[in-house]
Amino acid sequence: MATFDPAELPELLKLYYRRLFPYAQYYRWLNYGGVIKNYFQHREFSFTLKDDIYIRYQSFSNQRDLEKEMQKMNPYKIDIGAVYSHRPNQHNTVKLGAFQAQEKELVFDIDMTDYDDVRRCCSSADICSKCWTLMTMAIRIIDRALKEDFGFKHRLWVYSGRRGVHCWVCDESVRKLSSAVRSGIVEYLSLVKGGQDVKKKVHLSEKIHPFVSKSINIIKKYFEEYALVDQDILENKETWDKILALVPETIHEKLQQNFQKHHNSLQRWECLKKAISSQDIKNDKCGHWLELEIMLQYCFPRLDINVSKGINHLLKSPFSVHPKTGRISVPIDLQKVDQFDPFTVPTISSVCHELDAVSTNDEEKEGNEAESDIKHRTRDYKKTSLAPYIKVFEQFLENLDKSRKGELLKKSDLQKDF
Amino acid sequence: MQFSGGMRKKLRLGGDQRKASYPHSLQFYLEPPSENISLIEFESLAIDRVKLLKAVENLGVSYVKGIEPYQSKLENEIRRLKFSFRESLEDEYEPRRKDHISHFILRLAYCQSEDLRRWFIQQEMDLLRFRFSILPKDKIRNFLKDSHLQFEAISDDEKSLREQEILASSPSLCGSKLDLDSESVYKIPFADALDLFRGRKVYLEGGFAYVPLRDIVAIVLNEFRAKLSKALALSTKSFPPCMRQLHKALRENHHLRHGGRMQYGLFLKGIGLTLEQALQFWKQEFIRGKMDPDKFDKGYSYNIRHSFGKEGKRTDYTPFSCLKIILTNPPGQGDYHGCPFRHSDPELLKQKLQSYKISPTGINQILDLVKGTHYQVACQKYFEMIHNVDDCGFSLNHPNQFFFESQRILNGSKDIRKESIQPETPQPKPSVQKTKDASSALAYLNSSLEMDMEGLEDYFSE
């Protein structure tokens, strides 16, 4: 794989936007079957150009228009915003107060930086295979809740390109949700509370809500390997002191002694569990809850409410390129979430490189350069590592289409009854 | 979940039929009253309810709501003021009727400004919560059914399938199977149970919240608040500035002065002096095809004409036209009537318009018109700015006309919105329909209170 050099971005992006970006599928998504007039035309996009020039309120008439503009401006970053009451690129002509954000997908942004207090391997923008499990668990927990508890059907999970994942919930009714309900959903999904100054961030009540217990069952599948082996959270005094800060002081001394006697985190965790459930702790609630609170603090997803609650919030677009890593924001296959490896996600340089190799072969074989750009592109990405990810995206689009057809049938059936 | 106003209650006086019009001790005030009342009764009902709401406020501040002594103290207040609160053996018709009418009168008064609205909604909610809390269980079920709140109770089979989950989710259920056996569980769309699901206080499955009866109150109150605030907000946009001045009077009078002496004088004057305007508004908003407008004029206005003598000699009791308001009986110090464009100091008028969120360009245009003594045109300009239209489409000469035209615009755009997306923000500019047909215009007004209009957030941010 070719290494990515940010200095090459302008050239790489030129090629990417001309030959690889999946405009047809992208338009198919945001047009939502053309059922609502002007839905695509009223969508805000924002571009970040070379030298950090940021332009908002971009909007396009159709797929061709989008393509032309993207190829012309060669954006480093593309963000997707809300569907407004008017064309965003004409918002200055609208009477004061009349230009309003009306609909948008419900989005989530899970960022590895928010876990810095509980991961030992990396910090801030870095990620590795040891801490990536946090994202795997987050996806499983959040997706289960969105699907089973809230009944949301069309959820697109996307790798952000560097240190996290995004989720786009695209159901028709969800796009209309108010800011208050979006906030409520994030609250429902939140368990870890408190900033740097708060030691114990999870407090469970007497009754454990089914959402919490189901999430814990997911965490339990990963906990041993992730926390006790990879993160080694009870490796030495420095690390186990952090855990001790979460349990009542009455058992600290005993635990310190016991920890010394054991050799690894697995054994010490067993130790801890025994100590918690013993009769030593009288005042604080103990036993089962305490053990769960620790697991949750170390593993439960952390969401940024500001990303989700605002209808006009702009979020990085799928298939956008990350200017620092070169990685493409690709959809994640939920069927294979455990196998997803951010380090094997194609970078813009690698796909462009692959494309060059392919094109050379093709041209040698067929000697035909008169093909239309579109046909070219359909074959182009299929021969790069981008192919499987676009397939995931297409499956997502198929499901959206099916749902839409189903809804239309239902509506026409109801009318036929009269 | 929907409040459907489809249940039209005809008011018939006499025996069992009286009971039928108000079958429950509490109500959601979905339908406005449609009967004649005298001016004196109008005033006394309004005063009594303000007293009641003040009591609700004070008790809520001094005691913990929901338990003794709050409960019995509030009950005493309600009894004292002769409002309905409990199913009893006596004829509850009068107290319930009083409750109904006074609520709607105060809607008129308290819709005028954000803080008045907030106060009114808060107290009305506390009152409703109290009444709900003393309602016997079987009565709750009946009340919900009659109020057309579309809660679906799930079958016992469905309940037992989810027993563990429901018990684990609801803080108000003690956790034993027995608790749940006798309790109905309702299945409602999750977005309608915001206050419950955000704190994980309810079981969610497939987009539905499974709410035990005892938790339904929270949802019902939320719906009540949402509907009430929408209704209030609607009224405010339709009030011409001469009516909006009312709020100032109310603000100064609804706060208890030190020593507890309430001054109702100014309150009455505020309602009373613009009463005819208010009455016309009431007539248009509330008649809804139930009553012959002639009958209303003969019955109601007749009373007004004869009670209005205290304000001085008035031989002509037709509700004041703009010209009349502008040319006669100018307001003095401490008065709140008159035409703001004519009688307000331009600086004060400017401030007022700014507080109504009119743009600086609009304000300047209005002030220019005022300078040129074109007061009614200035008011038309205000109309255009408030409703976001280029041309109001009529020539203003009466406050009630302002209201009427406003309702047409706000109601007329309902059809445009039907197939398009539902915004949580103000309307896009609608087309002004210029039908002169009285009956179709009345039809617009008929649906005014059921309108699904601007969102809650919008009006609290005004």
Tab-separated table of C-alpha atoms in Angstrom, chain A:
chain	number	residue	atom	x	y	z
A	1	MET	CA	0.000	0.000	0.000
A	2	ALA	CA	1.317	3.394	-0.969
A	3	THR	CA	2.034	5.594	2.005
A	4	PHE	CA	-0.050	8.665	2.301
A	5	ASP	CA	1.567	12.053	1.932
A	6	PRO	CA	-0.731	14.991	2.765
A	7	ALA	CA	1.173	17.157	0.316
A	8	GLU	CA	-0.161	15.016	-2.507
A	9	LEU	CA	-3.775	15.619	-1.532
A	10	PRO	CA	-4.675	18.105	-4.266
A	11	GLU	CA	-3.630	15.683	-7.000
A	12	LEU	CA	-5.041	12.652	-5.260
A	13	LEU	CA	-8.371	14.324	-4.565
A	14	LYS	CA	-8.595	15.381	-8.195
A	15	LEU	CA	-8.367	11.782	-9.265
A	16	TYR	CA	-10.598	10.577	-6.476
A	17	TYR	CA	-13.412	12.982	-7.296
A	18	ARG	CA	-13.136	12.302	-10.995
A	19	ARG	CA	-12.881	8.543	-11.002
A	20	LEU	CA	-13.747	7.056	-7.628
A	21	PHE	CA	-16.232	8.995	-5.524
A	22	PRO	CA	-19.566	7.116	-5.754
A	23	TYR	CA	-21.780	10.003	-6.850
A	24	ALA	CA	-24.673	7.862	-8.042
A	25	GLN	CA	-25.032	5.980	-4.778
A	26	TYR	CA	-24.437	9.129	-2.764
A	27	TYR	CA	-27.210	10.955	-4.613
A	28	ARG	CA	-29.465	7.940	-4.333
A	29	TRP	CA	-29.038	8.129	-0.581
A	30	LEU	CA	-29.644	11.827	-0.011
A	31	ASN	CA	-32.424	12.078	-2.543
A	32	TYR	CA	-34.432	9.495	-0.587
A	33	GLY	CA	-36.387	8.339	-3.616
A	34	GLY	CA	-37.365	11.836	-4.657
A	35	VAL	CA	-40.553	11.439	-2.652
A	36	ILE	CA	-40.327	14.879	-1.105
A	37	LYS	CA	-39.839	17.750	-3.493
A	38	ASN	CA	-36.519	19.587	-3.235
A	39	TYR	CA	-35.231	17.404	-0.428
A	40	PHE	CA	-31.819	17.104	-2.057
A	41	GLN	CA	-31.792	20.678	-3.297
A	42	HIS	CA	-32.401	22.048	0.189
A	43	ARG	CA	-29.626	20.034	1.804
A	44	GLU	CA	-26.664	21.926	3.208
A	45	PHE	CA	-23.150	20.725	2.505
A	46	SER	CA	-20.005	22.397	3.707
A	47	PHE	CA	-16.597	22.161	2.080
A	48	THR	CA	-13.192	22.643	3.615
A	49	LEU	CA	-10.804	23.617	0.855
A	50	LYS	CA	-7.041	23.785	0.701
A	51	ASP	CA	-5.473	26.083	3.296
A	52	ASP	CA	-8.371	25.512	5.662
A	53	ILE	CA	-10.831	27.655	3.759
A	54	TYR	CA	-14.250	26.707	5.028
A	55	ILE	CA	-17.443	27.363	3.108
A	56	ARG	CA	-20.932	26.648	4.379
A	57	TYR	CA	-24.381	26.665	2.822
A	58	GLN	CA	-23.383	24.793	-0.293
A	59	SER	CA	-26.290	23.171	-2.075
A	60	PHE	CA	-26.799	21.467	-5.416
A	61	SER	CA	-29.552	21.023	-7.970
A	62	ASN	CA	-28.910	17.395	-8.790
A	63	GLN	CA	-26.261	14.713	-8.993
A	64	ARG	CA	-24.528	16.253	-11.989
A	65	ASP	CA	-24.353	19.615	-10.276
A	66	LEU	CA	-22.866	18.030	-7.154
A	67	GLU	CA	-20.285	16.232	-9.229
A	68	LYS	CA	-19.280	19.308	-11.165
A	69	GLU	CA	-18.870	21.430	-8.068
A	70	MET	CA	-16.911	18.829	-6.157
A	71	GLN	CA	-14.578	18.349	-9.075
A	72	LYS	CA	-14.201	22.071	-9.446
A	73	MET	CA	-13.542	22.862	-5.778
A	74	ASN	CA	-11.648	19.720	-4.842
A	75	PRO	CA	-12.643	19.832	-1.176
A	76	TYR	CA	-10.359	18.396	1.460
A	77	LYS	CA	-13.342	17.734	3.708
A	78	ILE	CA	-17.050	17.423	3.053
A	79	ASP	CA	-19.676	17.782	5.755
A	80	ILE	CA	-23.373	17.082	5.497
A	81	GLY	CA	-25.847	19.359	7.261
A	82	ALA	CA	-29.609	19.698	7.465
A	83	VAL	CA	-32.375	19.944	4.918
A	84	TYR	CA	-33.528	23.537	5.081
A	85	SER	CA	-36.680	25.440	4.180
A	86	HIS	CA	-34.922	26.973	1.194
A	87	ARG	CA	-31.874	26.264	-0.944
A	88	PRO	CA	-28.935	26.881	1.354
A	89	ASN	CA	-26.937	28.579	-1.367
A	90	GLN	CA	-29.689	31.173	-1.584
A	91	HIS	CA	-30.152	31.680	2.135
A	92	ASN	CA	-29.099	35.319	1.955
A	93	THR	CA	-32.051	36.150	-0.235
A	94	VAL	CA	-34.530	34.771	2.255
A	95	LYS	CA	-36.461	37.017	4.640
A	96	LEU	CA	-34.939	37.237	8.085
A	97	GLY	CA	-35.985	34.362	10.274
A	98	ALA	CA	-37.589	32.396	7.458
A	99	PHE	CA	-34.542	30.264	6.581
A	100	GLN	CA	-34.786	27.319	8.959
A	101	ALA	CA	-33.291	23.860	9.338
A	102	GLN	CA	-36.152	21.408	9.043
A	103	GLU	CA	-34.944	17.812	8.894
A	104	LYS	CA	-31.827	15.800	9.314
A	105	GLU	CA	-30.705	12.268	10.014
A	106	LEU	CA	-30.079	11.430	13.652
A	107	VAL	CA	-26.330	11.196	14.001
A	108	PHE	CA	-23.871	9.938	16.574
A	109	ASP	CA	-20.159	10.582	16.853
A	110	ILE	CA	-18.067	8.288	19.026
A	111	ASP	CA	-14.576	9.563	19.489
A	112	MET	CA	-11.698	7.632	21.011
A	113	THR	CA	-10.381	10.753	22.733
A	114	ASP	CA	-13.335	10.615	25.109
A	115	TYR	CA	-11.939	7.401	26.538
A	116	ASP	CA	-8.486	8.701	27.375
A	117	ASP	CA	-9.078	8.246	31.072
A	118	VAL	CA	-9.638	4.524	30.667
A	119	ARG	CA	-7.254	3.437	27.938
A	120	ARG	CA	-3.585	2.922	28.599
A	121	CYS	CA	-2.245	2.152	25.166
A	122	CYS	CA	-2.929	5.445	23.416
A	123	SER	CA	-4.128	8.955	24.018
A	124	SER	CA	-5.776	11.758	22.066
A	125	ALA	CA	-5.725	11.159	18.302
A	126	ASP	CA	-3.902	7.840	18.405
A	127	ILE	CA	-5.574	4.488	18.111
A	128	CYS	CA	-4.356	0.919	18.039
A	129	SER	CA	-5.782	-2.565	17.844
A	130	LYS	CA	-5.847	-2.793	21.627
A	131	CYS	CA	-8.217	0.113	22.138
A	132	TRP	CA	-10.233	-0.267	18.936
A	133	THR	CA	-12.355	-2.834	20.796
A	134	LEU	CA	-13.934	0.121	22.542
A	135	MET	CA	-15.420	1.135	19.202
A	136	THR	CA	-16.565	-2.404	18.506
A	137	MET	CA	-18.379	-2.541	21.805
A	138	ALA	CA	-19.821	0.931	21.266
A	139	ILE	CA	-21.194	-0.003	17.869
A	140	ARG	CA	-22.764	-3.185	19.181
A	141	ILE	CA	-24.332	-1.534	22.205
A	142	ILE	CA	-25.653	1.562	20.481
A	143	ASP	CA	-26.808	-0.251	17.370
A	144	ARG	CA	-28.712	-2.832	19.377
A	145	ALA	CA	-30.540	-0.098	21.266
A	146	LEU	CA	-31.315	1.935	18.154
A	147	LYS	CA	-32.668	-1.155	16.437
A	148	GLU	CA	-34.441	-3.040	19.221
A	149	ASP	CA	-35.459	-0.347	21.694
A	150	PHE	CA	-36.215	2.524	19.343
A	151	GLY	CA	-37.205	0.489	16.304
A	152	PHE	CA	-34.900	2.389	13.933
A	153	LYS	CA	-34.346	0.430	10.746
A	154	HIS	CA	-31.868	2.331	8.610
A	155	ARG	CA	-28.616	2.824	10.463
A	156	LEU	CA	-25.377	3.514	8.609
A	157	TRP	CA	-22.180	3.155	10.587
A	158	VAL	CA	-19.141	4.859	9.125
A	159	TYR	CA	-15.467	4.941	10.085
A	160	SER	CA	-14.552	8.550	10.703
A	161	GLY	CA	-11.138	8.238	9.128
A	162	ARG	CA	-9.042	8.568	12.209
A	163	ARG	CA	-10.118	7.853	15.735
A	164	GLY	CA	-13.787	7.029	15.828
A	165	VAL	CA	-17.049	6.069	14.220
A	166	HIS	CA	-20.209	7.843	13.158
A	167	CYS	CA	-23.749	6.580	12.908
A	168	TRP	CA	-26.384	7.976	10.566
A	169	VAL	CA	-29.982	6.996	11.348
A	170	CYS	CA	-31.978	7.664	8.208
A	171	ASP	CA	-35.545	6.477	8.850
A	172	GLU	CA	-38.133	8.931	7.543
A	173	SER	CA	-39.701	9.555	10.924
A	174	VAL	CA	-36.302	9.955	12.540
A	175	ARG	CA	-35.271	12.731	10.186
A	176	LYS	CA	-38.214	14.742	11.471
A	177	LEU	CA	-37.436	14.348	15.164
A	178	SER	CA	-37.187	17.471	17.261
A	179	SER	CA	-34.066	18.571	19.037
A	180	ALA	CA	-35.661	17.702	22.371
A	181	VAL	CA	-36.325	14.109	21.373
A	182	ARG	CA	-32.810	13.727	19.948
A	183	SER	CA	-31.390	14.918	23.252
A	184	GLY	CA	-33.664	12.496	25.033
A	185	ILE	CA	-32.327	9.621	22.936
A	186	VAL	CA	-28.735	10.515	23.799
A	187	GLU	CA	-29.672	10.730	27.474
A	188	TYR	CA	-31.259	7.286	27.271
A	189	LEU	CA	-28.033	5.947	25.784
A	190	SER	CA	-25.740	7.593	28.331
A	191	LEU	CA	-24.298	6.016	31.437
A	192	VAL	CA	-20.828	7.476	31.884
A	193	LYS	CA	-21.076	10.884	33.482
A	194	GLY	CA	-18.475	13.343	34.650
A	195	GLY	CA	-15.320	14.974	33.430
A	196	GLN	CA	-11.722	14.772	34.471
A	197	ASP	CA	-12.434	15.767	38.030
A	198	VAL	CA	-14.918	12.978	38.623
A	199	LYS	CA	-13.445	9.651	39.684
A	200	LYS	CA	-16.474	7.412	39.672
A	201	LYS	CA	-18.455	8.003	36.527
A	202	VAL	CA	-21.078	5.291	36.625
A	203	HIS	CA	-23.754	4.863	39.261
A	204	LEU	CA	-26.347	2.171	38.867
A	205	SER	CA	-29.675	2.286	40.640
A	206	GLU	CA	-31.328	-0.553	42.512
A	207	LYS	CA	-33.283	-1.571	39.478
A	208	ILE	CA	-31.298	-2.203	36.343
A	209	HIS	CA	-33.080	-1.062	33.223
A	210	PRO	CA	-33.167	-3.618	30.373
A	211	PHE	CA	-31.083	-1.268	28.226
A	212	VAL	CA	-28.329	-1.380	30.829
A	213	SER	CA	-28.490	-5.123	31.366
A	214	LYS	CA	-28.435	-5.849	27.647
A	215	SER	CA	-25.464	-3.529	27.214
A	216	ILE	CA	-23.664	-5.256	30.047
A	217	ASN	CA	-24.213	-8.619	28.388
A	218	ILE	CA	-22.479	-7.283	25.310
A	219	ILE	CA	-19.577	-5.905	27.319
A	220	LYS	CA	-19.175	-9.208	29.121
A	221	LYS	CA	-18.324	-10.891	25.825
A	222	TYR	CA	-15.343	-8.631	25.322
A	223	PHE	CA	-14.295	-7.683	28.829
A	224	GLU	CA	-11.789	-10.372	29.600
A	225	GLU	CA	-9.810	-10.056	26.414
A	226	TYR	CA	-10.119	-6.318	26.098
A	227	ALA	CA	-9.717	-5.094	29.662
A	228	LEU	CA	-7.858	-7.825	31.464
A	229	VAL	CA	-5.500	-8.866	28.682
A	230	ASP	CA	-5.071	-6.106	26.107
A	231	GLN	CA	-5.487	-3.129	28.435
A	232	ASP	CA	-4.218	-5.041	31.449
A	233	ILE	CA	-6.089	-2.739	33.794
A	234	LEU	CA	-4.808	-4.481	36.931
A	235	GLU	CA	-1.249	-4.869	35.794
A	236	ASN	CA	0.501	-2.916	38.512
A	237	LYS	CA	-0.078	-0.601	41.416
A	238	GLU	CA	-0.380	2.432	39.225
A	239	THR	CA	-3.188	0.921	37.196
A	240	TRP	CA	-5.017	-0.919	39.939
A	241	ASP	CA	-5.082	2.148	42.136
A	242	LYS	CA	-7.376	3.689	39.539
A	243	ILE	CA	-9.789	0.807	39.969
A	244	LEU	CA	-9.548	0.937	43.728
A	245	ALA	CA	-10.685	4.549	43.518
A	246	LEU	CA	-13.997	3.169	42.346
A	247	VAL	CA	-14.577	0.789	45.273
A	248	PRO	CA	-15.186	1.584	48.957
A	249	GLU	CA	-12.122	2.299	51.013
A	250	THR	CA	-12.916	-0.410	53.510
A	251	ILE	CA	-11.576	-3.073	51.211
A	252	HIS	CA	-8.613	-1.197	49.772
A	253	GLU	CA	-6.043	-2.554	52.132
A	254	LYS	CA	-7.136	-6.113	51.756
A	255	LEU	CA	-7.165	-5.793	47.990
A	256	GLN	CA	-3.715	-4.209	47.841
A	257	GLN	CA	-2.361	-7.167	49.728
A	258	ASN	CA	-4.202	-9.702	47.601
A	259	PHE	CA	-3.203	-8.050	44.339
A	260	GLN	CA	0.435	-8.370	45.270
A	261	LYS	CA	0.015	-12.081	45.700
A	262	HIS	CA	-1.346	-12.578	42.176
A	263	HIS	CA	0.380	-12.392	38.840
A	264	ASN	CA	-1.960	-10.987	36.290
A	265	SER	CA	-5.102	-8.932	35.753
A	266	LEU	CA	-7.319	-11.956	35.284
A	267	GLN	CA	-6.490	-13.325	38.702
A	268	ARG	CA	-6.728	-9.931	40.330
A	269	TRP	CA	-10.135	-9.345	38.788
A	270	GLU	CA	-11.413	-12.570	40.343
A	271	CYS	CA	-9.954	-11.374	43.597
A	272	LEU	CA	-11.752	-8.106	43.276
A	273	LYS	CA	-15.058	-9.740	42.534
A	274	LYS	CA	-14.782	-11.944	45.582
A	275	ALA	CA	-13.879	-9.045	47.831
A	276	ILE	CA	-16.774	-6.965	46.608
A	277	SER	CA	-19.348	-9.645	47.171
A	278	SER	CA	-18.086	-10.488	50.620
A	279	GLN	CA	-19.685	-9.130	53.741
A	280	ASP	CA	-16.908	-6.634	54.292
A	281	ILE	CA	-18.775	-3.783	52.707
A	282	LYS	CA	-21.674	-2.643	54.815
A	283	ASN	CA	-22.628	0.824	53.760
A	284	ASP	CA	-22.211	1.247	50.027
A	285	LYS	CA	-24.145	-0.934	47.741
A	286	CYS	CA	-21.846	-3.702	46.760
A	287	GLY	CA	-21.633	-7.001	45.045
A	288	HIS	CA	-23.109	-7.196	41.626
A	289	TRP	CA	-23.604	-3.468	41.040
A	290	LEU	CA	-20.089	-2.431	41.871
A	291	GLU	CA	-18.541	-4.952	39.537
A	292	LEU	CA	-20.835	-3.785	36.752
A	293	GLU	CA	-20.095	-0.137	37.427
A	294	ILE	CA	-16.404	-0.747	36.946
A	295	MET	CA	-16.951	-2.659	33.729
A	296	LEU	CA	-19.206	0.065	32.428
A	297	GLN	CA	-16.809	2.841	33.280
A	298	TYR	CA	-14.094	1.104	31.340
A	299	CYS	CA	-16.141	-0.092	28.391
A	300	PHE	CA	-19.464	1.651	27.912
A	301	PRO	CA	-19.845	4.048	24.939
A	302	ARG	CA	-19.359	7.748	25.416
A	303	LEU	CA	-21.466	9.997	23.190
A	304	ASP	CA	-21.143	13.678	22.428
A	305	ILE	CA	-24.643	15.063	22.939
A	306	ASN	CA	-23.952	18.212	20.954
A	307	VAL	CA	-23.403	16.265	17.762
A	308	SER	CA	-26.732	14.492	18.060
A	309	LYS	CA	-29.146	17.053	19.377
A	310	GLY	CA	-28.779	19.876	16.867
A	311	ILE	CA	-30.789	19.587	13.693
A	312	ASN	CA	-28.425	21.905	11.869
A	313	HIS	CA	-25.249	20.207	13.058
A	314	LEU	CA	-22.782	19.389	10.286
A	315	LEU	CA	-21.060	16.004	10.279
A	316	LYS	CA	-18.315	14.559	8.120
A	317	SER	CA	-19.686	12.886	5.044
A	318	PRO	CA	-19.264	9.187	4.272
A	319	PHE	CA	-16.646	8.674	1.518
A	320	SER	CA	-14.984	11.887	2.573
A	321	VAL	CA	-11.221	11.713	2.978
A	322	HIS	CA	-9.437	12.420	6.254
A	323	PRO	CA	-6.795	15.032	5.397
A	324	LYS	CA	-4.369	13.892	8.085
A	325	THR	CA	-4.515	10.134	7.700
A	326	GLY	CA	-5.671	9.933	4.102
A	327	ARG	CA	-8.179	7.291	5.104
A	328	ILE	CA	-11.536	7.253	3.436
A	329	SER	CA	-14.645	7.370	5.643
A	330	VAL	CA	-16.034	4.017	4.698
A	331	PRO	CA	-19.228	2.298	5.828
A	332	ILE	CA	-18.777	-0.480	8.348
A	333	ASP	CA	-20.353	-3.847	7.686
A	334	LEU	CA	-22.394	-4.627	10.798
A	335	GLN	CA	-22.234	-8.334	10.032
A	336	LYS	CA	-18.480	-8.182	10.348
A	337	VAL	CA	-18.010	-5.530	12.993
A	338	ASP	CA	-15.660	-7.668	15.082
A	339	GLN	CA	-13.340	-8.040	12.128
A	340	PHE	CA	-13.269	-4.381	11.196
A	341	ASP	CA	-9.725	-3.066	11.304
A	342	PRO	CA	-9.229	0.675	10.872
A	343	PHE	CA	-5.670	0.089	9.764
A	344	THR	CA	-6.779	-1.803	6.688
A	345	VAL	CA	-9.196	0.887	5.565
A	346	PRO	CA	-8.067	2.143	2.167
A	347	THR	CA	-6.340	5.478	1.973
A	348	ILE	CA	-6.767	7.827	-0.901
A	349	SER	CA	-3.230	7.171	-2.063
A	350	SER	CA	-3.699	3.431	-2.023
A	351	VAL	CA	-6.902	3.512	-4.046
A	352	CYS	CA	-5.462	5.974	-6.510
A	353	HIS	CA	-2.456	3.746	-6.817
A	354	GLU	CA	-4.669	0.752	-7.414
A	355	LEU	CA	-6.581	2.710	-9.988
A	356	ASP	CA	-3.434	3.593	-11.905
A	357	ALA	CA	-2.443	-0.045	-11.988
A	358	VAL	CA	-5.871	-1.100	-13.189
A	359	SER	CA	-6.198	1.618	-15.818
A	360	THR	CA	-2.866	0.809	-17.337
A	361	ASN	CA	-3.904	-2.794	-17.711
A	362	ASP	CA	-7.284	-1.916	-19.127
A	363	GLU	CA	-5.945	0.504	-21.646
A	364	GLU	CA	-3.388	-2.013	-22.787
A	365	LYS	CA	-6.103	-4.598	-23.205
A	366	GLU	CA	-8.832	-2.569	-24.803
A	367	GLY	CA	-7.146	0.551	-26.106
A	368	ASN	CA	-10.488	2.338	-25.705
A	369	GLU	CA	-10.432	5.794	-24.155
A	370	ALA	CA	-13.696	7.017	-25.492
A	371	GLU	CA	-15.857	5.519	-22.769
A	372	SER	CA	-18.031	7.848	-20.763
A	373	ASP	CA	-16.831	8.916	-17.360
A	374	ILE	CA	-19.701	7.219	-15.602
A	375	LYS	CA	-19.130	3.787	-17.050
A	376	HIS	CA	-15.477	4.246	-16.363
A	377	ARG	CA	-16.151	5.047	-12.771
A	378	THR	CA	-18.445	2.116	-12.221
A	379	ARG	CA	-15.676	-0.188	-13.223
A	380	ASP	CA	-13.050	1.921	-11.542
A	381	TYR	CA	-13.964	1.633	-7.920
A	382	LYS	CA	-14.892	-1.991	-8.347
A	383	LYS	CA	-11.279	-2.754	-9.025
A	384	THR	CA	-10.004	-0.997	-5.962
A	385	SER	CA	-10.228	-1.802	-2.260
A	386	LEU	CA	-13.145	0.606	-2.138
A	387	ALA	CA	-15.416	-1.996	-3.721
A	388	PRO	CA	-16.535	-3.971	-0.669
A	389	TYR	CA	-17.345	-0.775	1.227
A	390	ILE	CA	-19.485	0.562	-1.576
A	391	LYS	CA	-21.255	-2.762	-1.565
A	392	VAL	CA	-22.134	-2.263	2.106
A	393	PHE	CA	-23.425	1.173	1.218
A	394	GLU	CA	-25.518	-0.241	-1.621
A	395	GLN	CA	-27.062	-2.805	0.678
A	396	PHE	CA	-28.027	0.027	2.996
A	397	LEU	CA	-29.585	1.869	0.040
A	398	GLU	CA	-31.477	-1.257	-1.018
A	399	ASN	CA	-33.030	-1.456	2.411
A	400	LEU	CA	-34.060	2.168	2.270
A	401	ASP	CA	-35.676	1.578	-1.120
A	402	LYS	CA	-37.508	-1.490	0.090
A	403	SER	CA	-38.884	0.381	3.081
A	404	ARG	CA	-40.000	3.254	0.931
A	405	LYS	CA	-41.792	0.976	-1.484
A	406	GLY	CA	-43.436	-0.758	1.427
A	407	GLU	CA	-44.660	2.536	2.835
A	408	LEU	CA	-46.020	3.678	-0.517
A	409	LEU	CA	-47.839	0.376	-0.945
A	410	LYS	CA	-49.352	0.692	2.496
A	411	LYS	CA	-50.552	4.188	1.762
A	412	SER	CA	-52.065	3.247	-1.568
A	413	ASP	CA	-53.701	0.212	-0.006
A	414	LEU	CA	-55.353	2.411	2.578
A	415	GLN	CA	-56.646	4.634	-0.163
A	416	LYS	CA	-57.879	1.674	-2.189
A	417	ASP	CA	-60.034	0.625	0.729
A	418	PHE	CA	-62.254	3.568	0.048
